[in-house]
C-alpha positions as YAML, in Angstrom:
chain: A
units: angstrom
residues:
- id: 1
  name: MET
  ca: [-24.15, -5.63, 21.37]
- id: 2
  name: HIS
  ca: [-20.97, -5.77, 23.45]
- id: 3
  name: SER
  ca: [-19.81, -2.44, 24.90]
- id: 4
  name: ASN
  ca: [-16.41, -2.81, 23.22]
- id: 5
  name: LEU
  ca: [-18.08, -2.95, 19.81]
- id: 6
  name: LYS
  ca: [-19.92, 0.25, 20.70]
- id: 7
  name: GLN
  ca: [-16.53, 1.87, 21.32]
- id: 8
  name: LEU
  ca: [-15.33, 0.63, 17.92]
- id: 9
  name: ILE
  ca: [-18.44, 2.07, 16.28]
- id: 10
  name: LYS
  ca: [-17.82, 5.42, 17.96]
- id: 11
  name: ILE
  ca: [-14.20, 5.55, 16.75]
- id: 12
  name: ILE
  ca: [-15.20, 4.68, 13.17]
- id: 13
  name: GLN
  ca: [-17.96, 7.29, 13.23]
- id: 14
  name: VAL
  ca: [-15.49, 10.00, 14.28]
- id: 15
  name: GLN
  ca: [-12.71, 8.88, 11.92]
- id: 16
  name: LEU
  ca: [-14.87, 8.48, 8.82]
- id: 17
  name: ASN
  ca: [-17.54, 11.07, 9.60]
- id: 18
  name: THR
  ca: [-20.29, 8.62, 8.74]
- id: 19
  name: SER
  ca: [-23.65, 7.70, 10.26]
- id: 20
  name: ASN
  ca: [-24.06, 5.47, 13.27]
- id: 21
  name: LEU
  ca: [-25.70, 2.78, 11.12]
- id: 22
  name: ARG
  ca: [-22.84, 2.76, 8.60]
- id: 23
  name: SER
  ca: [-20.28, 2.81, 11.40]
- id: 24
  name: GLU
  ca: [-21.97, -0.20, 12.98]
- id: 25
  name: PHE
  ca: [-21.80, -2.07, 9.68]
- id: 26
  name: ILE
  ca: [-18.10, -1.28, 9.20]
- id: 27
  name: ALA
  ca: [-17.32, -2.35, 12.78]
- id: 28
  name: LEU
  ca: [-19.12, -5.66, 12.32]
- id: 29
  name: PHE
  ca: [-17.51, -6.22, 8.92]
- id: 30
  name: LEU
  ca: [-13.97, -5.52, 10.22]
- id: 31
  name: THR
  ca: [-14.30, -7.81, 13.22]
- id: 32
  name: SER
  ca: [-15.85, -10.58, 11.10]
- id: 33
  name: LEU
  ca: [-13.17, -10.14, 8.40]
- id: 34
  name: ILE
  ca: [-10.42, -10.52, 10.99]
- id: 35
  name: LYS
  ca: [-12.04, -13.50, 12.73]
- id: 36
  name: SER
  ca: [-12.65, -15.32, 9.44]
- id: 37
  name: LYS
  ca: [-9.31, -14.24, 7.91]
- id: 38
  name: SER
  ca: [-11.14, -14.22, 4.58]
- id: 39
  name: VAL
  ca: [-12.84, -11.79, 2.21]
- id: 40
  name: ASN
  ca: [-15.41, -14.44, 1.30]
- id: 41
  name: LEU
  ca: [-18.71, -12.69, 2.02]
- id: 42
  name: ALA
  ca: [-20.40, -15.93, 3.09]
- id: 43
  name: ASP
  ca: [-17.69, -16.53, 5.70]
- id: 44
  name: ILE
  ca: [-18.05, -12.95, 6.95]
- id: 45
  name: ALA
  ca: [-21.87, -13.16, 7.02]
- id: 46
  name: GLY
  ca: [-21.61, -16.28, 9.19]
- id: 47
  name: LEU
  ca: [-19.83, -14.26, 11.89]
- id: 48
  name: PHE
  ca: [-21.50, -10.92, 11.28]
- id: 49
  name: SER
  ca: [-24.34, -10.67, 13.77]
- id: 50
  name: MET
  ca: [-25.55, -13.49, 15.95]
- id: 51
  name: THR
  ca: [-28.95, -11.81, 16.44]
- id: 52
  name: ASN
  ca: [-29.83, -12.04, 12.72]
- id: 53
  name: LYS
  ca: [-30.12, -14.98, 10.37]
- id: 54
  name: PHE
  ca: [-27.31, -15.70, 7.91]
- id: 55
  name: GLU
  ca: [-29.48, -14.67, 4.94]
- id: 56
  name: SER
  ca: [-30.20, -11.26, 6.52]
- id: 57
  name: ASN
  ca: [-26.52, -10.67, 7.22]
- id: 58
  name: TYR
  ca: [-25.56, -11.64, 3.67]
- id: 59
  name: ARG
  ca: [-28.15, -9.33, 2.10]
- id: 60
  name: ARG
  ca: [-26.99, -6.46, 4.33]
- id: 61
  name: ILE
  ca: [-23.41, -6.94, 3.19]
- id: 62
  name: GLN
  ca: [-24.50, -7.05, -0.45]
- id: 63
  name: ARG
  ca: [-26.49, -3.81, -0.08]
- id: 64
  name: PHE
  ca: [-23.44, -2.08, 1.40]
- id: 65
  name: PHE
  ca: [-21.20, -2.94, -1.55]
- id: 66
  name: GLN
  ca: [-23.91, -2.13, -4.08]
- id: 67
  name: GLY
  ca: [-25.08, 1.21, -2.73]
- id: 68
  name: TYR
  ca: [-22.71, 2.76, -0.19]
- id: 69
  name: MET
  ca: [-20.57, 5.66, -1.43]
- id: 70
  name: MET
  ca: [-17.29, 5.20, 0.42]
- id: 71
  name: ASN
  ca: [-15.18, 8.30, 1.07]
- id: 72
  name: PHE
  ca: [-11.70, 7.05, 0.16]
- id: 73
  name: VAL
  ca: [-10.03, 10.29, 1.24]
- id: 74
  name: LYS
  ca: [-11.44, 9.79, 4.74]
- id: 75
  name: ILE
  ca: [-10.29, 6.15, 4.67]
- id: 76
  name: GLY
  ca: [-6.77, 7.23, 3.72]
- id: 77
  name: GLN
  ca: [-6.71, 9.96, 6.35]
- id: 78
  name: MET
  ca: [-7.84, 7.44, 8.96]
- id: 79
  name: LEU
  ca: [-5.03, 5.08, 7.97]
- id: 80
  name: ILE
  ca: [-2.43, 7.86, 8.22]
- id: 81
  name: SER
  ca: [-3.81, 9.05, 11.58]
- id: 82
  name: MET
  ca: [-3.42, 5.55, 13.03]
- id: 83
  name: LEU
  ca: [0.35, 5.68, 12.45]
- id: 84
  name: PRO
  ca: [2.76, 7.07, 15.04]
- id: 85
  name: ARG
  ca: [3.54, 10.67, 14.13]
- id: 86
  name: GLN
  ca: [6.25, 11.17, 11.51]
- id: 87
  name: THR
  ca: [7.45, 14.36, 9.87]
- id: 88
  name: LYS
  ca: [7.86, 12.81, 6.43]
- id: 89
  name: TYR
  ca: [7.18, 9.48, 4.73]
- id: 90
  name: VAL
  ca: [8.76, 7.48, 1.96]
- id: 91
  name: VAL
  ca: [5.91, 6.67, -0.45]
- id: 92
  name: ALA
  ca: [5.91, 3.63, -2.75]
- id: 93
  name: ILE
  ca: [3.79, 3.08, -5.86]
- id: 94
  name: ASP
  ca: [3.23, -0.30, -7.50]
- id: 95
  name: ARG
  ca: [0.66, -2.48, -9.21]
- id: 96
  name: THR
  ca: [-0.55, -6.03, -8.72]
- id: 97
  name: ASN
  ca: [-2.94, -8.16, -10.73]
- id: 98
  name: TRP
  ca: [-4.61, -11.54, -11.01]
- id: 99
  name: GLU
  ca: [-7.53, -13.03, -12.91]
- id: 100
  name: PHE
  ca: [-10.88, -14.26, -11.68]
- id: 101
  name: GLY
  ca: [-12.03, -16.49, -14.50]
- id: 102
  name: LYS
  ca: [-11.59, -14.28, -17.55]
- id: 103
  name: THR
  ca: [-11.91, -11.05, -15.58]
- id: 104
  name: PRO
  ca: [-8.63, -9.21, -14.90]
- id: 105
  name: ILE
  ca: [-8.25, -7.72, -11.41]
- id: 106
  name: ASN
  ca: [-5.66, -4.97, -11.72]
- id: 107
  name: ILE
  ca: [-4.83, -2.79, -8.70]
- id: 108
  name: MET
  ca: [-2.49, 0.21, -8.59]
- id: 109
  name: LEU
  ca: [-1.68, 1.20, -5.03]
- id: 110
  name: VAL
  ca: [0.27, 3.83, -3.10]
- id: 111
  name: SER
  ca: [1.67, 2.98, 0.33]
- id: 112
  name: VAL
  ca: [3.68, 4.72, 3.02]
- id: 113
  name: VAL
  ca: [6.74, 2.96, 4.37]
- id: 114
  name: TYR
  ca: [6.89, 2.65, 8.14]
- id: 115
  name: LYS
  ca: [9.40, 0.50, 10.06]
- id: 116
  name: GLU
  ca: [10.40, -1.43, 6.94]
- id: 117
  name: ILE
  ca: [6.84, -2.33, 5.94]
- id: 118
  name: SER
  ca: [4.37, -0.74, 3.54]
- id: 119
  name: LEU
  ca: [0.95, 0.39, 4.69]
- id: 120
  name: PRO
  ca: [-1.79, 1.06, 2.09]
- id: 121
  name: VAL
  ca: [-3.07, 4.64, 1.76]
- id: 122
  name: CYS
  ca: [-4.85, 4.95, -1.60]
- id: 123
  name: TRP
  ca: [-5.51, 2.73, -4.60]
- id: 124
  name: MET
  ca: [-7.19, 2.49, -7.96]
- id: 125
  name: LEU
  ca: [-8.75, -0.46, -9.79]
- id: 126
  name: LEU
  ca: [-7.72, -0.39, -13.45]
- id: 127
  name: ASP
  ca: [-10.43, -1.50, -15.84]
- id: 128
  name: LYS
  ca: [-8.00, -3.37, -18.09]
- id: 129
  name: LYS
  ca: [-5.08, -5.77, -18.21]
- id: 130
  name: GLY
  ca: [-1.47, -4.64, -18.19]
- id: 131
  name: PHE
  ca: [0.44, -1.51, -17.29]
- id: 132
  name: SER
  ca: [-0.98, 1.75, -16.03]
- id: 133
  name: ASN
  ca: [-0.69, 4.92, -18.12]
- id: 134
  name: HIS
  ca: [0.42, 8.36, -16.97]
- id: 135
  name: TYR
  ca: [-3.16, 9.67, -16.72]
- id: 136
  name: GLU
  ca: [-4.04, 6.94, -14.20]
- id: 137
  name: ARG
  ca: [-0.82, 7.46, -12.21]
- id: 138
  name: ILE
  ca: [-1.39, 11.20, -12.01]
- id: 139
  name: GLU
  ca: [-5.01, 10.69, -10.92]
- id: 140
  name: LEU
  ca: [-3.87, 8.32, -8.16]
- id: 141
  name: LEU
  ca: [-1.21, 10.72, -6.89]
- id: 142
  name: ASN
  ca: [-3.71, 13.58, -6.86]
- id: 143
  name: ARG
  ca: [-5.83, 11.37, -4.58]
- id: 144
  name: LEU
  ca: [-2.76, 10.87, -2.41]
- id: 145
  name: PHE
  ca: [-2.21, 14.64, -2.10]
- id: 146
  name: GLU
  ca: [-5.73, 14.97, -0.60]
- id: 147
  name: ILE
  ca: [-4.71, 12.45, 2.07]
- id: 148
  name: LEU
  ca: [-1.05, 13.24, 2.65]
- id: 149
  name: PRO
  ca: [0.23, 16.78, 1.93]
- id: 150
  name: LYS
  ca: [3.20, 16.93, -0.43]
- id: 151
  name: GLU
  ca: [5.25, 18.56, 2.32]
- id: 152
  name: GLN
  ca: [5.05, 15.29, 4.28]
- id: 153
  name: ILE
  ca: [6.38, 13.16, 1.41]
- id: 154
  name: GLN
  ca: [10.10, 12.54, 1.73]
- id: 155
  name: CYS
  ca: [10.29, 10.85, -1.67]
- id: 156
  name: LEU
  ca: [8.38, 8.61, -4.07]
- id: 157
  name: VAL
  ca: [9.90, 5.29, -5.14]
- id: 158
  name: GLY
  ca: [8.71, 3.19, -8.04]
- id: 159
  name: ASP
  ca: [9.76, 0.49, -10.48]
- id: 160
  name: ARG
  ca: [10.28, 0.69, -14.24]
- id: 161
  name: GLU
  ca: [6.55, 0.84, -14.99]
- id: 162
  name: PHE
  ca: [6.42, 4.30, -13.42]
- id: 163
  name: ASP
  ca: [8.76, 6.21, -15.70]
- id: 164
  name: GLY
  ca: [7.91, 8.13, -18.87]
- id: 165
  name: LYS
  ca: [8.08, 11.75, -19.96]
- id: 166
  name: GLU
  ca: [4.60, 12.77, -18.83]
- id: 167
  name: PHE
  ca: [4.71, 11.17, -15.39]
- id: 168
  name: ILE
  ca: [8.25, 12.33, -14.57]
- id: 169
  name: GLY
  ca: [7.31, 15.81, -15.78]
- id: 170
  name: PHE
  ca: [4.31, 15.77, -13.43]
- id: 171
  name: LEU
  ca: [6.48, 14.78, -10.45]
- id: 172
  name: LYS
  ca: [8.94, 17.59, -11.22]
- id: 173
  name: GLU
  ca: [6.15, 20.12, -11.64]
- id: 174
  name: GLU
  ca: [4.66, 19.11, -8.27]
- id: 175
  name: GLY
  ca: [8.07, 19.50, -6.62]
- id: 176
  name: LEU
  ca: [8.05, 15.89, -5.47]
- id: 177
  name: ASN
  ca: [11.37, 14.22, -4.77]
- id: 178
  name: PHE
  ca: [11.58, 10.77, -6.37]
- id: 179
  name: HIS
  ca: [13.81, 7.78, -7.05]
- id: 180
  name: ILE
  ca: [12.41, 5.86, -10.02]
- id: 181
  name: ARG
  ca: [13.98, 2.87, -11.73]
- id: 182
  name: ILE
  ca: [14.25, 3.17, -15.51]
- id: 183
  name: ARG
  ca: [15.08, 0.84, -18.38]
- id: 184
  name: HIS
  ca: [18.67, 0.72, -19.60]
- id: 185
  name: THR
  ca: [17.46, 1.59, -23.12]
- id: 186
  name: VAL
  ca: [16.25, 5.07, -22.08]
- id: 187
  name: THR
  ca: [18.28, 7.81, -23.76]
- id: 188
  name: PHE
  ca: [19.94, 10.83, -22.17]
- id: 189
  name: ASN
  ca: [22.05, 13.79, -23.21]
- id: 190
  name: ASN
  ca: [24.19, 16.34, -21.43]
- id: 191
  name: THR
  ca: [26.01, 19.56, -22.24]
- id: 192
  name: ARG
  ca: [28.76, 17.69, -24.09]
- id: 193
  name: ASN
  ca: [26.55, 15.21, -25.97]
- id: 194
  name: LYS
  ca: [23.64, 16.80, -27.75]
- id: 195
  name: LYS
  ca: [22.72, 13.53, -29.42]
- id: 196
  name: GLY
  ca: [20.89, 11.11, -27.16]
- id: 197
  name: LYS
  ca: [22.73, 8.03, -25.92]
- id: 198
  name: ARG
  ca: [21.45, 5.01, -24.05]
- id: 199
  name: ILE
  ca: [21.70, 5.40, -20.30]
- id: 200
  name: LYS
  ca: [23.51, 2.09, -19.92]
- id: 201
  name: ASN
  ca: [26.51, 3.66, -21.63]
- id: 202
  name: LEU
  ca: [27.20, 5.54, -18.39]
- id: 203
  name: LEU
  ca: [27.48, 2.27, -16.50]
- id: 204
  name: ASP
  ca: [29.27, 0.10, -19.01]
- id: 205
  name: LYS
  ca: [32.40, 2.17, -18.37]
- id: 206
  name: VAL
  ca: [32.30, 1.20, -14.67]
- id: 207
  name: LYS
  ca: [34.23, -2.04, -14.22]
- id: 208
  name: SER
  ca: [32.50, -3.25, -11.05]
- id: 209
  name: TYR
  ca: [29.05, -4.00, -9.69]
- id: 210
  name: ARG
  ca: [29.18, -1.10, -7.25]
- id: 211
  name: TYR
  ca: [26.52, 1.60, -7.38]
- id: 212
  name: PHE
  ca: [27.80, 4.60, -9.34]
- id: 213
  name: ILE
  ca: [26.35, 8.16, -9.27]
- id: 214
  name: TYR
  ca: [27.00, 10.20, -12.37]
- id: 215
  name: PRO
  ca: [28.68, 13.46, -11.23]
- id: 216
  name: GLU
  ca: [26.34, 15.87, -13.06]
- id: 217
  name: LYS
  ca: [22.70, 16.14, -13.99]
- id: 218
  name: VAL
  ca: [21.66, 14.91, -17.42]
- id: 219
  name: VAL
  ca: [18.54, 15.40, -19.53]
- id: 220
  name: ILE
  ca: [16.17, 12.43, -19.27]
- id: 221
  name: TYR
  ca: [12.51, 12.64, -20.29]
- id: 222
  name: GLU
  ca: [13.12, 16.34, -21.01]
- id: 223
  name: GLN
  ca: [14.05, 16.98, -17.35]
- id: 224
  name: MET
  ca: [17.38, 17.71, -15.69]
- id: 225
  name: LEU
  ca: [17.86, 14.73, -13.38]
- id: 226
  name: TYR
  ca: [20.46, 12.89, -11.38]
- id: 227
  name: VAL
  ca: [21.19, 9.32, -12.42]
- id: 228
  name: GLY
  ca: [22.91, 6.45, -10.69]
- id: 229
  name: GLY
  ca: [23.07, 2.74, -11.09]
- id: 230
  name: LYS
  ca: [25.01, -0.45, -11.46]
- id: 231
  name: LYS
  ca: [25.27, -3.45, -13.70]
- id: 232
  name: LEU
  ca: [23.87, -6.54, -12.02]
- id: 233
  name: PRO
  ca: [25.56, -9.96, -12.06]
- id: 234
  name: ASP
  ca: [22.76, -11.40, -14.23]
- id: 235
  name: GLY
  ca: [23.49, -8.82, -16.95]
- id: 236
  name: ASP
  ca: [20.55, -6.55, -16.13]
- id: 237
  name: TYR
  ca: [20.91, -3.00, -14.84]
- id: 238
  name: LEU
  ca: [19.64, -1.16, -11.78]
- id: 239
  name: ILE
  ca: [19.34, 2.45, -12.94]
- id: 240
  name: LEU
  ca: [17.65, 5.11, -10.82]
- id: 241
  name: ILE
  ca: [16.73, 8.67, -11.72]
- id: 242
  name: SER
  ca: [16.31, 11.23, -8.95]
- id: 243
  name: SER
  ca: [15.12, 14.79, -8.73]
- id: 244
  name: ASN
  ca: [17.28, 15.40, -5.62]
- id: 245
  name: ASN
  ca: [19.54, 13.58, -3.16]
- id: 246
  name: PRO
  ca: [20.96, 10.95, -5.54]
- id: 247
  name: GLU
  ca: [23.18, 9.68, -2.70]
- id: 248
  name: ASP
  ca: [20.00, 8.39, -1.00]
- id: 249
  name: ALA
  ca: [18.51, 6.80, -4.10]
- id: 250
  name: GLN
  ca: [19.69, 3.22, -3.66]
- id: 251
  name: THR
  ca: [18.78, 3.07, 0.05]
- id: 252
  name: GLU
  ca: [15.35, 4.62, -0.46]
- id: 253
  name: TYR
  ca: [14.57, 2.53, -3.55]
- id: 254
  name: LYS
  ca: [15.17, -0.68, -1.59]
- id: 255
  name: LYS
  ca: [12.14, 0.25, 0.49]
- id: 256
  name: ARG
  ca: [9.98, -0.29, -2.61]
- id: 257
  name: TRP
  ca: [10.17, -4.03, -1.93]
- id: 258
  name: THR
  ca: [8.01, -3.51, 1.15]
- id: 259
  name: ILE
  ca: [5.02, -2.98, -1.11]
- id: 260
  name: GLU
  ca: [5.58, -6.44, -2.63]
- id: 261
  name: THR
  ca: [5.31, -7.88, 0.88]
- id: 262
  name: LEU
  ca: [2.14, -5.85, 1.42]
- id: 263
  name: PHE
  ca: [0.54, -7.35, -1.71]
- id: 264
  name: ASN
  ca: [1.47, -10.82, -0.52]
- id: 265
  name: LYS
  ca: [-0.16, -10.24, 2.88]
- id: 266
  name: LEU
  ca: [-3.33, -8.79, 1.37]
- id: 267
  name: LYS
  ca: [-3.72, -11.30, -1.46]
- id: 268
  name: LYS
  ca: [-2.63, -14.57, 0.11]
- id: 269
  name: ARG
  ca: [-1.13, -14.85, 3.57]
- id: 270
  name: GLY
  ca: [-3.33, -12.32, 5.34]
- id: 271
  name: PHE
  ca: [-6.88, -11.90, 4.08]
- id: 272
  name: ASN
  ca: [-6.88, -13.97, 0.86]
- id: 273
  name: LEU
  ca: [-8.04, -11.07, -1.29]
- id: 274
  name: GLU
  ca: [-7.38, -13.17, -4.40]
- id: 275
  name: SER
  ca: [-10.21, -15.49, -3.34]
- id: 276
  name: THR
  ca: [-12.88, -12.80, -3.66]
- id: 277
  name: HIS
  ca: [-15.57, -13.44, -6.27]
- id: 278
  name: MET
  ca: [-16.13, -9.71, -6.76]
- id: 279
  name: ARG
  ca: [-15.53, -8.44, -10.29]
- id: 280
  name: ASP
  ca: [-17.01, -4.95, -10.15]
- id: 281
  name: LYS
  ca: [-14.17, -2.47, -9.63]
- id: 282
  name: ASN
  ca: [-16.26, -0.10, -7.48]
- id: 283
  name: LYS
  ca: [-17.10, -2.92, -5.08]
- id: 284
  name: LEU
  ca: [-13.49, -4.10, -5.06]
- id: 285
  name: GLU
  ca: [-12.25, -0.60, -4.17]
- id: 286
  name: LYS
  ca: [-14.60, -0.61, -1.15]
- id: 287
  name: LEU
  ca: [-13.46, -4.07, -0.13]
- id: 288
  name: LEU
  ca: [-9.82, -3.00, -0.39]
- id: 289
  name: GLY
  ca: [-10.60, -0.01, 1.85]
- id: 290
  name: LEU
  ca: [-11.99, -2.26, 4.60]
- id: 291
  name: VAL
  ca: [-9.18, -4.78, 4.21]
- id: 292
  name: SER
  ca: [-6.62, -1.94, 4.50]
- id: 293
  name: ILE
  ca: [-8.07, -0.87, 7.86]
- id: 294
  name: ALA
  ca: [-7.98, -4.48, 9.08]
- id: 295
  name: TYR
  ca: [-4.39, -4.85, 7.83]
- id: 296
  name: LEU
  ca: [-3.18, -1.77, 9.69]
- id: 297
  name: TRP
  ca: [-5.11, -2.77, 12.81]
- id: 298
  name: ALA
  ca: [-3.36, -6.16, 12.81]
- id: 299
  name: PHE
  ca: [0.04, -4.50, 12.32]
- id: 300
  name: LEU
  ca: [-0.53, -2.03, 15.17]
- id: 301
  name: THR
  ca: [-1.63, -4.93, 17.38]
- id: 302
  name: GLY
  ca: [1.64, -6.70, 16.59]
- id: 303
  name: GLU
  ca: [3.60, -3.55, 17.43]
- id: 304
  name: GLU
  ca: [1.74, -3.33, 20.75]
- id: 305
  name: ILE
  ca: [2.53, -6.97, 21.55]
- id: 306
  name: LYS
  ca: [6.22, -6.31, 20.92]
- id: 307
  name: LYS
  ca: [6.28, -3.85, 23.81]
- id: 308
  name: SER
  ca: [5.76, -6.70, 26.27]
- id: 309
  name: TYR
  ca: [6.79, -9.75, 24.25]
- id: 310
  name: LYS
  ca: [9.99, -10.31, 22.29]
- id: 311
  name: ILE
  ca: [9.37, -11.82, 18.88]
- id: 312
  name: MET
  ca: [11.68, -14.81, 18.50]
- id: 313
  name: ILE
  ca: [14.70, -14.17, 16.29]
- id: 314
  name: TYR
  ca: [16.29, -16.94, 14.25]
- id: 315
  name: VAL
  ca: [20.06, -17.38, 14.19]
- id: 316
  name: THR
  ca: [20.02, -15.80, 10.72]
- id: 317
  name: GLY
  ca: [18.54, -12.65, 12.21]
- id: 318
  name: LYS
  ca: [15.19, -13.13, 10.49]
- id: 319
  name: LYS
  ca: [12.09, -12.63, 12.62]
- id: 320
  name: ALA
  ca: [10.03, -15.76, 13.17]
- id: 321
  name: LYS
  ca: [6.83, -13.72, 12.84]
- id: 322
  name: SER
  ca: [6.29, -10.24, 11.44]
- id: 323
  name: SER
  ca: [4.34, -7.68, 13.48]
- id: 324
  name: PHE
  ca: [1.42, -8.15, 11.07]
- id: 325
  name: ASP
  ca: [1.39, -11.96, 11.34]
- id: 326
  name: LYS
  ca: [1.71, -11.93, 15.11]
- id: 327
  name: GLY
  ca: [-0.84, -9.13, 15.45]
- id: 328
  name: LEU
  ca: [-3.43, -10.77, 13.18]
- id: 329
  name: LYS
  ca: [-3.24, -14.04, 15.10]
- id: 330
  name: TYR
  ca: [-3.56, -12.26, 18.45]
- id: 331
  name: LEU
  ca: [-6.35, -9.94, 17.27]
- id: 332
  name: ARG
  ca: [-8.36, -12.87, 15.88]
- id: 333
  name: GLY
  ca: [-8.08, -14.69, 19.19]
- id: 334
  name: ALA
  ca: [-9.06, -11.63, 21.22]
- id: 335
  name: LEU
  ca: [-12.08, -10.74, 19.07]
- id: 336
  name: SER
  ca: [-13.25, -14.36, 19.06]
- id: 337
  name: ASN
  ca: [-13.23, -14.30, 22.88]
- id: 338
  name: ILE
  ca: [-14.41, -10.76, 23.41]
- id: 339
  name: HIS
  ca: [-16.36, -11.56, 26.60]
- id: 340
  name: GLU
  ca: [-13.36, -13.18, 28.29]
- id: 341
  name: LYS
  ca: [-10.85, -10.55, 27.12]
- id: 342
  name: GLU
  ca: [-12.81, -7.32, 27.49]
- id: 343
  name: ASN
  ca: [-9.93, -5.13, 28.67]
- id: 344
  name: GLU
  ca: [-7.51, -6.45, 26.06]
- id: 345
  name: VAL
  ca: [-10.01, -5.95, 23.25]
- id: 346
  name: LEU
  ca: [-10.79, -2.41, 24.41]
- id: 347
  name: ASN
  ca: [-7.09, -1.53, 24.34]
- id: 348
  name: LEU
  ca: [-6.76, -2.99, 20.85]
- id: 349
  name: ILE
  ca: [-9.83, -1.11, 19.62]
- id: 350
  name: ASN
  ca: [-8.39, 2.15, 20.92]
- id: 351
  name: LEU
  ca: [-5.39, 1.65, 18.61]
- id: 352
  name: LEU
  ca: [-7.74, 2.77, 15.81]
- id: 353
  name: SER
  ca: [-8.60, 6.07, 17.44]
- id: 354
  name: CYS
  ca: [-5.37, 7.95, 16.77]
- id: 355
  name: ALA
  ca: [-1.70, 7.12, 17.30]
...
């Protein structure tokens, strides 16, 4: 085994507090995942260990997903520790889904926003189609609190799926600042109007498409909240409720779109997670944990490259390649030529130790 892989094993063992054998497996899986750019287990097994036959590699991978109890809190803490130090983070919550045959794959995920991208921290596989309920959302956020203390959360942003009396009440009780989009049909009342009115009534009086913050708190979902919003040109409404700092709501909420980009990178353009044949949610949660480490490793590699190489900028101002795209391509090339690029690979491996 190459000495650089031994360094990777050592870092994983320290970060995840797991055995040397498990750390070796995770190191081999991560490097094979990145080189193959695929979650297809046969592709990974083909690159896994040159000293063993393909069938042995494949069985070893299957045993890991069947029997290994992954510590997702440790995974999340490792992901946070790899980021450059920040006092507080904007946290985004969202859900993505697809179908494998007749089996629904439904993932709810929490990410931290860093440099205009989302980085996965914790997730939950929902054993059903459709929206999450407040029990599942609360369970996921309680997992988050084990990874990232509430004091380090600047605010939580989420789309219209993540409203509701019980969930908003939970966020208020936990003292978490949030900016959540709500439906225009939600009712509110204030000190002057005891009878509930639709929230869109506050915006219909505004004769422009500019964002408007209502000057006083109103009662929504049985909580005193700030509300702001605007009518959109297509006739829809952007309406945000906030526990605090309503003047920041629109700016912070825009960062929610970074999680959509994250899903795209994980599912299609990065590691083709949608192509997995796994259906068991426990196995999929483990796979997502390993893919998340690989995703962040690729991003950090791209950030490292930027220190010595300027990413080309189009005339429009759009980057030709994101840090993740550039980093994944570079990391794949380096790991595929580990004997020729020993020093480079060692530097890239050390990105996983701690930022």
